[in-house]
mmCIF file of C-alpha atoms in Angstrom:
data_model
loop_
_atom_site.group_PDB
_atom_site.id
_atom_site.type_symbol
_atom_site.label_atom_id
_atom_site.label_comp_id
_atom_site.label_asym_id
_atom_site.label_seq_id
_atom_site.Cartn_x
_atom_site.Cartn_y
_atom_site.Cartn_z
ATOM 1 C CA MET A 260 1.274 -38.386 -16.430
ATOM 2 C CA SER A 261 -2.458 -38.708 -15.961
ATOM 3 C CA THR A 262 -4.489 -35.575 -15.579
ATOM 4 C CA THR A 263 -7.486 -34.596 -13.534
ATOM 5 C CA VAL A 264 -10.628 -34.513 -15.635
ATOM 6 C CA PHE A 265 -13.362 -32.166 -14.467
ATOM 7 C CA GLN A 266 -16.849 -32.797 -15.764
ATOM 8 C CA PRO A 267 -19.110 -29.744 -15.719
ATOM 9 C CA VAL A 268 -21.797 -30.404 -13.122
ATOM 10 C CA ALA A 269 -25.289 -31.093 -14.328
ATOM 11 C CA VAL A 270 -26.898 -28.478 -12.084
ATOM 12 C CA LYS A 271 -25.510 -25.662 -14.204
ATOM 13 C CA LYS A 272 -28.438 -24.312 -16.218
ATOM 14 C CA SER A 273 -27.207 -21.191 -17.949
ATOM 15 C CA GLY A 274 -24.304 -18.867 -18.487
ATOM 16 C CA ARG A 275 -25.916 -16.513 -15.962
ATOM 17 C CA HIS A 276 -25.876 -19.178 -13.253
ATOM 18 C CA LEU A 277 -22.271 -20.011 -14.109
ATOM 19 C CA GLY A 278 -21.296 -16.343 -13.856
ATOM 20 C CA LEU A 279 -23.025 -15.903 -10.487
ATOM 21 C CA ALA A 280 -21.443 -19.076 -9.118
ATOM 22 C CA ILE A 281 -17.949 -17.918 -10.078
ATOM 23 C CA LEU A 282 -18.744 -14.398 -8.786
ATOM 24 C CA ALA A 283 -19.704 -15.907 -5.420
ATOM 25 C CA LEU A 284 -16.397 -17.789 -5.248
ATOM 26 C CA ALA A 285 -14.489 -14.658 -6.306
ATOM 27 C CA MET A 286 -16.180 -12.666 -3.538
ATOM 28 C CA GLY A 287 -14.635 -15.066 -1.064
ATOM 29 C CA GLY A 288 -11.245 -14.233 -2.554
ATOM 30 C CA PHE A 289 -12.081 -10.533 -2.242
ATOM 31 C CA ALA A 290 -12.802 -10.940 1.480
ATOM 32 C CA ILE A 291 -9.584 -12.889 2.016
ATOM 33 C CA GLY A 292 -7.459 -10.393 0.102
ATOM 34 C CA THR A 293 -8.936 -7.488 2.046
ATOM 35 C CA THR A 294 -8.281 -8.985 5.473
ATOM 36 C CA GLU A 295 -4.759 -10.088 4.494
ATOM 37 C CA PHE A 296 -3.429 -6.885 2.948
ATOM 38 C CA ALA A 297 -5.400 -4.069 4.632
ATOM 39 C CA MET A 298 -3.726 -4.874 7.962
ATOM 40 C CA MET A 299 -0.426 -3.683 6.457
ATOM 41 C CA GLY A 300 -1.837 -0.218 5.870
ATOM 42 C CA LEU A 301 -3.310 0.003 9.365
ATOM 43 C CA LEU A 302 -0.324 -1.141 11.415
ATOM 44 C CA LYS A 303 0.239 2.277 13.008
ATOM 45 C CA GLU A 304 -3.400 2.464 14.093
ATOM 46 C CA VAL A 305 -3.221 -1.092 15.449
ATOM 47 C CA GLU A 306 -0.067 -0.239 17.436
ATOM 48 C CA THR A 307 -1.774 2.762 19.017
ATOM 49 C CA GLY A 308 -5.049 0.967 19.645
ATOM 50 C CA LEU A 309 -3.503 -2.058 21.356
ATOM 51 C CA GLY A 310 -0.562 -0.203 22.888
ATOM 52 C CA ILE A 311 2.016 -2.481 21.285
ATOM 53 C CA SER A 312 5.338 -2.032 19.487
ATOM 54 C CA THR A 313 5.911 -2.137 15.735
ATOM 55 C CA PRO A 314 7.493 -5.627 15.840
ATOM 56 C CA GLN A 315 4.505 -6.898 17.814
ATOM 57 C CA ALA A 316 2.132 -5.402 15.246
ATOM 58 C CA GLY A 317 4.159 -7.044 12.503
ATOM 59 C CA SER A 318 3.713 -10.363 14.295
ATOM 60 C CA LEU A 319 -0.038 -10.072 13.673
ATOM 61 C CA ILE A 320 0.685 -10.287 9.935
ATOM 62 C CA SER A 321 3.081 -13.177 10.486
ATOM 63 C CA ALA A 322 0.436 -14.984 12.552
ATOM 64 C CA TYR A 323 -2.014 -14.718 9.646
ATOM 65 C CA ALA A 324 0.573 -16.083 7.194
ATOM 66 C CA LEU A 325 1.352 -18.962 9.559
ATOM 67 C CA GLY A 326 -2.350 -19.746 9.700
ATOM 68 C CA VAL A 327 -2.445 -19.929 5.893
ATOM 69 C CA VAL A 328 0.525 -22.300 5.709
ATOM 70 C CA ILE A 329 -0.886 -24.632 8.378
ATOM 71 C CA GLY A 330 -4.570 -24.376 7.558
ATOM 72 C CA ALA A 331 -4.378 -25.089 3.818
ATOM 73 C CA PRO A 332 -3.312 -28.760 4.008
ATOM 74 C CA VAL A 333 -5.084 -29.465 7.307
ATOM 75 C CA PHE A 334 -8.543 -28.213 6.281
ATOM 76 C CA ALA A 335 -8.252 -29.633 2.761
ATOM 77 C CA ALA A 336 -7.415 -33.082 4.149
ATOM 78 C CA LEU A 337 -9.982 -33.030 6.967
ATOM 79 C CA GLY A 338 -12.687 -31.874 4.542
ATOM 80 C CA ALA A 339 -11.882 -34.571 1.981
ATOM 81 C CA LYS A 340 -15.137 -36.490 2.548
ATOM 82 C CA LEU A 341 -17.327 -33.396 2.421
ATOM 83 C CA PRO A 342 -19.042 -32.176 -0.751
ATOM 84 C CA ARG A 343 -16.850 -29.332 -2.011
ATOM 85 C CA LYS A 344 -19.678 -26.802 -1.817
ATOM 86 C CA HIS A 345 -20.205 -27.589 1.871
ATOM 87 C CA LEU A 346 -16.479 -27.353 2.549
ATOM 88 C CA ALA A 347 -16.296 -23.955 0.834
ATOM 89 C CA LEU A 348 -19.305 -22.723 2.828
ATOM 90 C CA GLY A 349 -17.769 -23.888 6.097
ATOM 91 C CA LEU A 350 -14.423 -22.287 5.344
ATOM 92 C CA MET A 351 -15.953 -18.919 4.456
ATOM 93 C CA LEU A 352 -18.184 -18.978 7.540
ATOM 94 C CA PHE A 353 -15.079 -19.735 9.622
ATOM 95 C CA LEU A 354 -13.306 -16.732 8.034
ATOM 96 C CA ALA A 355 -16.233 -14.416 8.764
ATOM 97 C CA ILE A 356 -16.484 -15.494 12.412
ATOM 98 C CA ALA A 357 -12.708 -15.272 12.926
ATOM 99 C CA ASN A 358 -12.675 -11.688 11.619
ATOM 100 C CA LEU A 359 -15.590 -10.693 13.804
ATOM 101 C CA THR A 360 -13.637 -12.185 16.718
ATOM 102 C CA SER A 361 -10.733 -9.879 15.794
ATOM 103 C CA PHE A 362 -13.159 -6.967 16.033
ATOM 104 C CA ILE A 363 -13.855 -7.683 19.714
ATOM 105 C CA ALA A 364 -10.398 -8.999 20.725
ATOM 106 C CA PRO A 365 -9.560 -6.900 23.833
ATOM 107 C CA ASP A 366 -5.792 -7.369 23.960
ATOM 108 C CA TYR A 367 -2.719 -8.316 21.955
ATOM 109 C CA GLY A 368 -2.720 -12.007 22.875
ATOM 110 C CA LEU A 369 -6.297 -12.619 21.749
ATOM 111 C CA MET A 370 -5.774 -10.480 18.652
ATOM 112 C CA LEU A 371 -2.744 -12.601 17.741
ATOM 113 C CA LEU A 372 -4.823 -15.767 18.163
ATOM 114 C CA SER A 373 -7.725 -14.390 16.115
ATOM 115 C CA ARG A 374 -5.406 -13.336 13.264
ATOM 116 C CA PHE A 375 -3.897 -16.824 13.212
ATOM 117 C CA ALA A 376 -7.418 -18.256 13.074
ATOM 118 C CA SER A 377 -8.364 -15.867 10.253
ATOM 119 C CA GLY A 378 -5.526 -17.248 8.139
ATOM 120 C CA LEU A 379 -6.456 -20.909 8.601
ATOM 121 C CA PRO A 380 -9.233 -21.093 5.925
ATOM 122 C CA HIS A 381 -7.363 -18.908 3.382
ATOM 123 C CA GLY A 382 -5.483 -21.518 1.357
ATOM 124 C CA ALA A 383 -8.070 -24.274 1.692
ATOM 125 C CA PHE A 384 -10.819 -21.952 0.446
ATOM 126 C CA PHE A 385 -8.874 -20.908 -2.636
ATOM 127 C CA GLY A 386 -7.962 -24.529 -3.248
ATOM 128 C CA VAL A 387 -11.498 -25.899 -3.115
ATOM 129 C CA ALA A 388 -12.911 -22.828 -4.926
ATOM 130 C CA ALA A 389 -10.466 -23.416 -7.792
ATOM 131 C CA VAL A 390 -11.537 -27.065 -8.038
ATOM 132 C CA ILE A 391 -15.234 -26.085 -7.988
ATOM 133 C CA ALA A 392 -14.718 -23.429 -10.675
ATOM 134 C CA ALA A 393 -12.705 -25.818 -12.854
ATOM 135 C CA GLY A 394 -15.553 -28.326 -12.629
ATOM 136 C CA LEU A 395 -18.128 -25.759 -13.789
ATOM 137 C CA VAL A 396 -16.581 -25.310 -17.238
ATOM 138 C CA ALA A 397 -15.153 -27.356 -20.075
ATOM 139 C CA PRO A 398 -11.582 -28.635 -19.527
ATOM 140 C CA THR A 399 -10.286 -26.148 -22.119
ATOM 141 C CA LYS A 400 -11.517 -23.235 -19.971
ATOM 142 C CA ARG A 401 -10.180 -24.295 -16.580
ATOM 143 C CA GLY A 402 -7.443 -21.656 -16.577
ATOM 144 C CA TRP A 403 -10.005 -18.936 -17.223
ATOM 145 C CA ALA A 404 -12.321 -20.176 -14.461
ATOM 146 C CA ILE A 405 -9.477 -20.381 -11.942
ATOM 147 C CA SER A 406 -8.276 -16.899 -12.891
ATOM 148 C CA MET A 407 -11.769 -15.531 -12.288
ATOM 149 C CA VAL A 408 -11.772 -16.963 -8.760
ATOM 150 C CA MET A 409 -8.301 -15.506 -8.156
ATOM 151 C CA ALA A 410 -9.548 -12.183 -9.554
ATOM 152 C CA GLY A 411 -11.309 -11.627 -6.229
ATOM 153 C CA LEU A 412 -7.920 -11.553 -4.514
ATOM 154 C CA THR A 413 -6.357 -9.220 -7.068
ATOM 155 C CA VAL A 414 -9.364 -6.861 -7.222
ATOM 156 C CA SER A 415 -9.231 -6.572 -3.431
ATOM 157 C CA ASN A 416 -5.843 -4.860 -3.814
ATOM 158 C CA VAL A 417 -7.426 -2.220 -6.063
ATOM 159 C CA ILE A 418 -10.734 -1.661 -4.258
ATOM 160 C CA GLY A 419 -11.082 -3.549 -0.977
ATOM 161 C CA VAL A 420 -7.711 -2.778 0.583
ATOM 162 C CA PRO A 421 -7.679 0.994 -0.130
ATOM 163 C CA LEU A 422 -11.322 1.320 0.964
ATOM 164 C CA ALA A 423 -10.860 -0.710 4.147
ATOM 165 C CA THR A 424 -7.662 1.206 4.934
ATOM 166 C CA TRP A 425 -9.448 4.545 4.530
ATOM 167 C CA VAL A 426 -12.389 3.412 6.662
ATOM 168 C CA GLY A 427 -10.000 2.101 9.296
ATOM 169 C CA GLN A 428 -7.967 5.303 9.398
ATOM 170 C CA THR A 429 -11.055 7.519 9.445
ATOM 171 C CA PHE A 430 -13.518 5.668 11.664
ATOM 172 C CA GLY A 431 -11.413 3.138 13.578
ATOM 173 C CA TRP A 432 -9.121 0.290 12.549
ATOM 174 C CA ARG A 433 -11.334 -2.428 14.041
ATOM 175 C CA LEU A 434 -13.996 -1.701 11.416
ATOM 176 C CA LEU A 435 -11.759 -3.556 8.938
ATOM 177 C CA PHE A 436 -12.834 -6.809 10.554
ATOM 178 C CA VAL A 437 -16.522 -5.879 10.458
ATOM 179 C CA ILE A 438 -16.247 -5.150 6.730
ATOM 180 C CA VAL A 439 -14.527 -8.474 6.045
ATOM 181 C CA GLY A 440 -16.989 -10.354 8.238
ATOM 182 C CA ALA A 441 -19.920 -8.832 6.363
ATOM 183 C CA ILE A 442 -18.397 -9.675 2.972
ATOM 184 C CA GLY A 443 -17.749 -13.211 4.217
ATOM 185 C CA LEU A 444 -21.373 -13.687 5.282
ATOM 186 C CA LEU A 445 -22.608 -12.271 1.970
ATOM 187 C CA THR A 446 -20.312 -14.719 0.187
ATOM 188 C CA VAL A 447 -21.783 -17.606 2.183
ATOM 189 C CA ALA A 448 -25.293 -16.570 1.106
ATOM 190 C CA MET A 449 -24.314 -16.255 -2.564
ATOM 191 C CA MET A 450 -22.461 -19.574 -2.620
ATOM 192 C CA TRP A 451 -25.415 -21.282 -0.963
ATOM 193 C CA LYS A 452 -27.744 -19.999 -3.676
ATOM 194 C CA PHE A 453 -25.654 -20.099 -6.836
ATOM 195 C CA VAL A 454 -22.866 -22.684 -6.491
ATOM 196 C CA PRO A 455 -24.264 -26.055 -7.618
ATOM 197 C CA PHE A 456 -24.081 -29.042 -5.312
ATOM 198 C CA GLU A 457 -21.954 -32.000 -6.285
ATOM 199 C CA ALA A 458 -21.706 -35.081 -4.094
ATOM 200 C CA ALA A 459 -18.309 -36.006 -2.727
ATOM 201 C CA HIS A 460 -16.378 -38.683 -4.592
ATOM 202 C CA PRO A 461 -17.315 -42.090 -3.133
ATOM 203 C CA ASP A 462 -13.634 -42.918 -2.605
ATOM 204 C CA ALA A 463 -12.820 -39.552 -1.024
ATOM 205 C CA SER A 464 -10.759 -39.812 2.156
ATOM 206 C CA ILE A 465 -7.943 -38.127 4.045
ATOM 207 C CA ARG A 466 -5.575 -40.850 2.823
ATOM 208 C CA ARG A 467 -6.590 -40.223 -0.786
ATOM 209 C CA GLU A 468 -5.933 -36.477 -0.423
ATOM 210 C CA LEU A 469 -2.615 -37.031 1.323
ATOM 211 C CA GLY A 470 -1.654 -39.253 -1.598
ATOM 212 C CA ALA A 471 -0.914 -36.036 -3.482
ATOM 213 C CA LEU A 472 2.162 -35.592 -1.299
ATOM 214 C CA LYS A 473 3.683 -38.738 -2.821
ATOM 215 C CA ARG A 474 3.789 -37.197 -6.289
ATOM 216 C CA LEU A 475 7.059 -35.616 -7.363
ATOM 217 C CA GLN A 476 5.325 -33.242 -9.783
ATOM 218 C CA VAL A 477 3.260 -31.774 -6.941
ATOM 219 C CA TRP A 478 6.422 -30.919 -5.009
ATOM 220 C CA LEU A 479 8.105 -29.509 -8.106
ATOM 221 C CA ALA A 480 5.073 -27.309 -8.853
ATOM 222 C CA LEU A 481 5.096 -26.045 -5.256
ATOM 223 C CA LEU A 482 8.826 -25.369 -5.491
ATOM 224 C CA ILE A 483 8.291 -23.335 -8.665
ATOM 225 C CA GLY A 484 5.885 -21.125 -6.721
ATOM 226 C CA ILE A 485 8.029 -20.831 -3.595
ATOM 227 C CA ILE A 486 11.198 -19.874 -5.460
ATOM 228 C CA GLY A 487 9.883 -18.186 -8.592
ATOM 229 C CA PHE A 488 7.236 -16.096 -6.830
ATOM 230 C CA GLY A 489 9.605 -14.988 -4.078
ATOM 231 C CA GLY A 490 10.900 -12.174 -6.277
ATOM 232 C CA PHE A 491 7.380 -10.798 -6.742
ATOM 233 C CA PHE A 492 7.032 -10.419 -2.975
ATOM 234 C CA ALA A 493 10.576 -9.123 -2.542
ATOM 235 C CA VAL A 494 9.550 -6.099 -4.607
ATOM 236 C CA TYR A 495 6.031 -5.711 -3.196
ATOM 237 C CA THR A 496 7.220 -5.756 0.427
ATOM 238 C CA TYR A 497 9.571 -2.794 -0.049
ATOM 239 C CA ILE A 498 7.751 -0.915 -2.797
ATOM 240 C CA ALA A 499 6.891 2.066 -0.576
ATOM 241 C CA HIS A 500 10.521 2.524 0.459
ATOM 242 C CA THR A 501 11.706 2.214 -3.140
ATOM 243 C CA MET A 502 9.195 4.730 -4.451
ATOM 244 C CA THR A 503 9.934 7.366 -1.806
ATOM 245 C CA SER A 504 13.681 6.890 -1.280
ATOM 246 C CA VAL A 505 14.781 6.023 -4.837
ATOM 247 C CA ALA A 506 12.127 7.369 -7.211
ATOM 248 C CA GLY A 507 11.480 10.442 -5.060
ATOM 249 C CA LEU A 508 7.698 10.116 -5.021
ATOM 250 C CA PRO A 509 5.870 11.870 -2.168
ATOM 251 C CA GLU A 510 4.307 9.614 0.442
ATOM 252 C CA TYR A 511 0.766 10.660 -0.437
ATOM 253 C CA LEU A 512 1.166 8.957 -3.829
ATOM 254 C CA ILE A 513 2.016 5.558 -2.337
ATOM 255 C CA PRO A 514 -1.665 4.453 -2.196
ATOM 256 C CA ALA A 515 -1.876 5.246 -5.921
ATOM 257 C CA VAL A 516 1.256 3.175 -6.572
ATOM 258 C CA VAL A 517 -0.149 0.243 -4.599
ATOM 259 C CA ALA A 518 -3.474 0.520 -6.440
ATOM 260 C CA LEU A 519 -1.632 0.576 -9.782
ATOM 261 C CA TYR A 520 0.338 -2.485 -8.718
ATOM 262 C CA GLY A 521 -2.953 -4.157 -7.813
ATOM 263 C CA LEU A 522 -4.500 -3.170 -11.142
ATOM 264 C CA GLY A 523 -1.560 -4.822 -12.859
ATOM 265 C CA MET A 524 -2.287 -7.953 -10.826
ATOM 266 C CA VAL A 525 -5.898 -7.958 -12.033
ATOM 267 C CA VAL A 526 -4.892 -7.643 -15.694
ATOM 268 C CA GLY A 527 -2.062 -10.142 -15.386
ATOM 269 C CA ASN A 528 -4.280 -12.701 -13.664
ATOM 270 C CA ILE A 529 -6.854 -12.551 -16.466
ATOM 271 C CA ILE A 530 -4.211 -12.834 -19.197
ATOM 272 C CA GLY A 531 -2.502 -15.646 -17.293
ATOM 273 C CA GLY A 532 -5.754 -17.608 -17.170
ATOM 274 C CA ARG A 533 -6.141 -17.374 -20.947
ATOM 275 C CA LEU A 534 -2.528 -18.393 -21.492
ATOM 276 C CA ALA A 535 -2.854 -21.357 -19.132
ATOM 277 C CA ASP A 536 -5.800 -22.645 -21.172
ATOM 278 C CA LYS A 537 -3.493 -22.796 -24.211
ATOM 279 C CA SER A 538 -0.465 -24.317 -22.455
ATOM 280 C CA VAL A 539 0.149 -24.631 -18.713
ATOM 281 C CA MET A 540 3.862 -25.401 -18.848
ATOM 282 C CA GLY A 541 4.351 -23.111 -21.824
ATOM 283 C CA THR A 542 2.954 -20.250 -19.737
ATOM 284 C CA ILE A 543 5.338 -21.041 -16.886
ATOM 285 C CA TYR A 544 8.313 -21.278 -19.267
ATOM 286 C CA TRP A 545 7.598 -17.849 -20.771
ATOM 287 C CA VAL A 546 6.375 -15.960 -17.707
ATOM 288 C CA MET A 547 9.339 -16.855 -15.479
ATOM 289 C CA PRO A 548 12.001 -15.166 -17.651
ATOM 290 C CA GLY A 549 9.504 -12.345 -18.204
ATOM 291 C CA ILE A 550 9.377 -11.775 -14.434
ATOM 292 C CA ALA A 551 13.174 -11.772 -14.280
ATOM 293 C CA ALA A 552 13.450 -9.228 -17.107
ATOM 294 C CA ALA A 553 10.729 -7.009 -15.634
ATOM 295 C CA LEU A 554 12.453 -6.939 -12.242
ATOM 296 C CA VAL A 555 15.791 -5.952 -13.783
ATOM 297 C CA VAL A 556 14.076 -3.141 -15.706
ATOM 298 C CA TYR A 557 12.264 -2.128 -12.507
ATOM 299 C CA ALA A 558 15.590 -1.831 -10.665
ATOM 300 C CA ILE A 559 16.778 0.613 -13.341
ATOM 301 C CA ALA A 560 13.471 2.431 -13.840
ATOM 302 C CA ALA A 561 13.043 3.011 -10.093
ATOM 303 C CA HIS A 562 15.447 5.952 -10.282
ATOM 304 C CA TRP A 563 12.878 8.127 -12.115
ATOM 305 C CA ALA A 564 9.381 8.785 -10.810
ATOM 306 C CA TRP A 565 7.470 8.332 -14.077
ATOM 307 C CA SER A 566 9.185 5.069 -15.046
ATOM 308 C CA ALA A 567 8.959 3.685 -11.504
ATOM 309 C CA PHE A 568 5.216 4.384 -11.566
ATOM 310 C CA LEU A 569 4.853 2.563 -14.893
ATOM 311 C CA MET A 570 6.913 -0.442 -13.812
ATOM 312 C CA ALA A 571 4.795 -0.908 -10.684
ATOM 313 C CA PHE A 572 1.937 -1.843 -13.031
ATOM 314 C CA VAL A 573 4.175 -4.054 -15.204
ATOM 315 C CA VAL A 574 5.681 -5.997 -12.294
ATOM 316 C CA GLY A 575 2.273 -6.541 -10.709
ATOM 317 C CA GLY A 576 0.885 -7.723 -14.028
ATOM 318 C CA ILE A 577 3.568 -10.123 -15.157
ATOM 319 C CA GLY A 578 3.949 -11.666 -11.714
ATOM 320 C CA SER A 579 0.232 -12.467 -11.504
ATOM 321 C CA MET A 580 0.266 -14.166 -14.908
ATOM 322 C CA LEU A 581 1.939 -17.102 -13.196
ATOM 323 C CA THR A 582 -0.777 -17.888 -10.629
ATOM 324 C CA PRO A 583 -3.460 -19.562 -12.833
ATOM 325 C CA ALA A 584 -0.834 -21.746 -14.515
ATOM 326 C CA LEU A 585 0.596 -22.898 -11.184
ATOM 327 C CA GLN A 586 -2.882 -23.624 -9.836
ATOM 328 C CA THR A 587 -3.802 -25.604 -12.949
ATOM 329 C CA ARG A 588 -0.475 -27.468 -12.875
ATOM 330 C CA LEU A 589 -1.212 -28.634 -9.333
ATOM 331 C CA LEU A 590 -4.684 -29.810 -10.335
ATOM 332 C CA ASP A 591 -3.169 -31.835 -13.171
ATOM 333 C CA SER A 592 -0.410 -33.245 -10.958
ATOM 334 C CA ALA A 593 -2.729 -34.738 -8.336
ATOM 335 C CA PRO A 594 -5.669 -36.664 -9.840
ATOM 336 C CA GLY A 595 -7.897 -37.787 -7.014
ATOM 337 C CA ALA A 596 -6.446 -35.265 -4.555
ATOM 338 C CA ALA A 597 -7.155 -31.979 -6.308
ATOM 339 C CA SER A 598 -8.394 -30.079 -3.248
ATOM 340 C CA LEU A 599 -5.266 -30.644 -1.178
ATOM 341 C CA ALA A 600 -2.870 -30.040 -4.065
ATOM 342 C CA SER A 601 -4.668 -26.850 -5.059
ATOM 343 C CA SER A 602 -4.751 -25.627 -1.451
ATOM 344 C CA LEU A 603 -1.030 -26.219 -1.029
ATOM 345 C CA ASN A 604 -0.400 -23.624 -3.739
ATOM 346 C CA HIS A 605 -1.399 -20.906 -1.282
ATOM 347 C CA SER A 606 0.825 -22.321 1.413
ATOM 348 C CA ALA A 607 3.632 -22.162 -1.147
ATOM 349 C CA LEU A 608 2.826 -18.557 -2.067
ATOM 350 C CA ASN A 609 2.875 -17.514 1.590
ATOM 351 C CA ILE A 610 6.251 -19.197 2.017
ATOM 352 C CA ALA A 611 7.333 -17.277 -1.099
ATOM 353 C CA ASN A 612 6.066 -14.112 0.602
ATOM 354 C CA ALA A 613 8.226 -14.791 3.649
ATOM 355 C CA LEU A 614 11.223 -15.802 1.510
ATOM 356 C CA GLY A 615 11.034 -12.712 -0.689
ATOM 357 C CA ALA A 616 10.619 -10.351 2.259
ATOM 358 C CA PHE A 617 13.511 -11.987 4.123
ATOM 359 C CA LEU A 618 15.965 -11.977 1.206
ATOM 360 C CA GLY A 619 14.936 -8.453 0.202
ATOM 361 C CA GLY A 620 15.441 -7.221 3.749
ATOM 362 C CA THR A 621 18.794 -8.985 3.933
ATOM 363 C CA VAL A 622 20.301 -7.231 0.914
ATOM 364 C CA ILE A 623 18.942 -3.897 2.148
ATOM 365 C CA ALA A 624 20.583 -4.537 5.522
ATOM 366 C CA TRP A 625 23.850 -5.244 3.675
ATOM 367 C CA GLY A 626 23.680 -1.725 2.286
ATOM 368 C CA TRP A 627 22.893 -2.649 -1.306
ATOM 369 C CA GLY A 628 19.972 -0.211 -1.504
ATOM 370 C CA TYR A 629 16.244 -0.458 -2.048
ATOM 371 C CA VAL A 630 16.505 -1.615 -5.672
ATOM 372 C CA ALA A 631 18.507 -4.695 -4.630
ATOM 373 C CA PRO A 632 15.401 -6.770 -3.735
ATOM 374 C CA ALA A 633 14.311 -6.533 -7.377
ATOM 375 C CA LEU A 634 17.617 -7.992 -8.531
ATOM 376 C CA VAL A 635 17.321 -10.757 -5.938
ATOM 377 C CA GLY A 636 13.842 -11.374 -7.284
ATOM 378 C CA ALA A 637 15.168 -11.688 -10.834
ATOM 379 C CA VAL A 638 17.578 -14.400 -9.683
ATOM 380 C CA LEU A 639 14.755 -16.206 -7.871
ATOM 381 C CA ALA A 640 12.598 -16.111 -11.012
ATOM 382 C CA LEU A 641 15.391 -17.717 -13.051
ATOM 383 C CA LEU A 642 15.861 -20.380 -10.376
ATOM 384 C CA GLY A 643 12.116 -21.022 -10.525
ATOM 385 C CA LEU A 644 12.423 -21.406 -14.290
ATOM 386 C CA GLY A 645 15.140 -23.991 -13.677
ATOM 387 C CA VAL A 646 12.790 -25.982 -11.451
ATOM 388 C CA ALA A 647 10.085 -25.762 -14.138
ATOM 389 C CA VAL A 648 12.498 -27.109 -16.762
ATOM 390 C CA ILE A 649 13.406 -30.014 -14.470
ATOM 391 C CA SER A 650 9.684 -30.687 -13.951
ATOM 392 C CA GLY A 651 9.124 -30.781 -17.710
ATOM 393 C CA ILE A 652 12.078 -33.134 -18.289
ATOM 394 C CA VAL A 653 10.883 -35.525 -15.577
ATOM 395 C CA GLU A 654 7.377 -35.487 -17.026
ATOM 396 C CA ARG A 655 8.602 -36.288 -20.552
ATOM 397 C CA ARG A 656 10.794 -39.133 -19.322
ATOM 398 C CA THR A 657 7.909 -40.547 -17.273
ATOM 399 C CA THR A 658 5.635 -40.385 -20.307
ATOM 400 C CA LEU A 659 8.193 -42.147 -22.534
ATOM 401 C CA THR A 660 8.753 -44.969 -20.065
ATOM 402 C CA SER A 661 5.091 -45.511 -19.211
#
């Protein structure tokens, strides 16, 4: 299988400029992570403010996720002929304006529309930002560069989400959207100044990007994420219920648990980037069974407060190790259509989010208890490993016959 070769752009002048360029891209991830996850902590305030029911408030989160799934391939394909820097700037400006629109949305219908719009640039931005970052460094450091961009998303769970939740609870929930809008505009300014310009490929086109969808390895990589990552979200969705009902932790410690989970995501993302630079498929082969084992241990450890607290960090960490490898695998699987393939990863992860939450909720509804989603997640991780093995076998056979 041929691979995508990224040549570091000539505009890069120093390590400082490289660091600031990647920081600018990571800030975009920070804004996206804050607007996606802080809404979950402010649902009660949103219900009261808009005068809506809990299911209606939950639909605001679903609308955002739907926007991610639809927007990632659409924006990546439509922006195929644009220089990647300009596409990233446009997507982040779109995110900032959409969030500011949420701030002034007067009723439930317009809020639902604005949350859908806010999700549209999510996947496409991460996709193009990953391609830009990979092109700023040597091929042997692509995993690290991609993990640094994704670090913005993981750090938002430690800093941005708790801070925005506190501000929203204390001074008004609509201020969340002002905060995200401001971060988005700051990101636009930093990207404009520090991210180097690179002209679009002369053969770039929507057809060329859509060509990625003809590649079996792209679909297999997406399937690894959808199935294998579903277990990660099965646990994360119901972590508050598990910690209070099973581990016996008081509710006031839940923000600390979520922050610890997010800290694990930060550490795991960085380690995963380093591992992906050594071996992309090797990382996937080892991390998948690691996720399964961690989730089984979590299901047992959740019965004691101290061990449940510890495993929140472990599960967050080992799950996030997978993301840089999956992103890099998609880049390698779609030469000539890297932006679309990379963007589709975030559509896949949002489908995994929905899948994990649905299956976790199903086993809880069956009366299996709040630790059951972790066991479902372990099964999903092993199924994801099976898909990865199939992907590797197909790749080896293709290489031998080519």
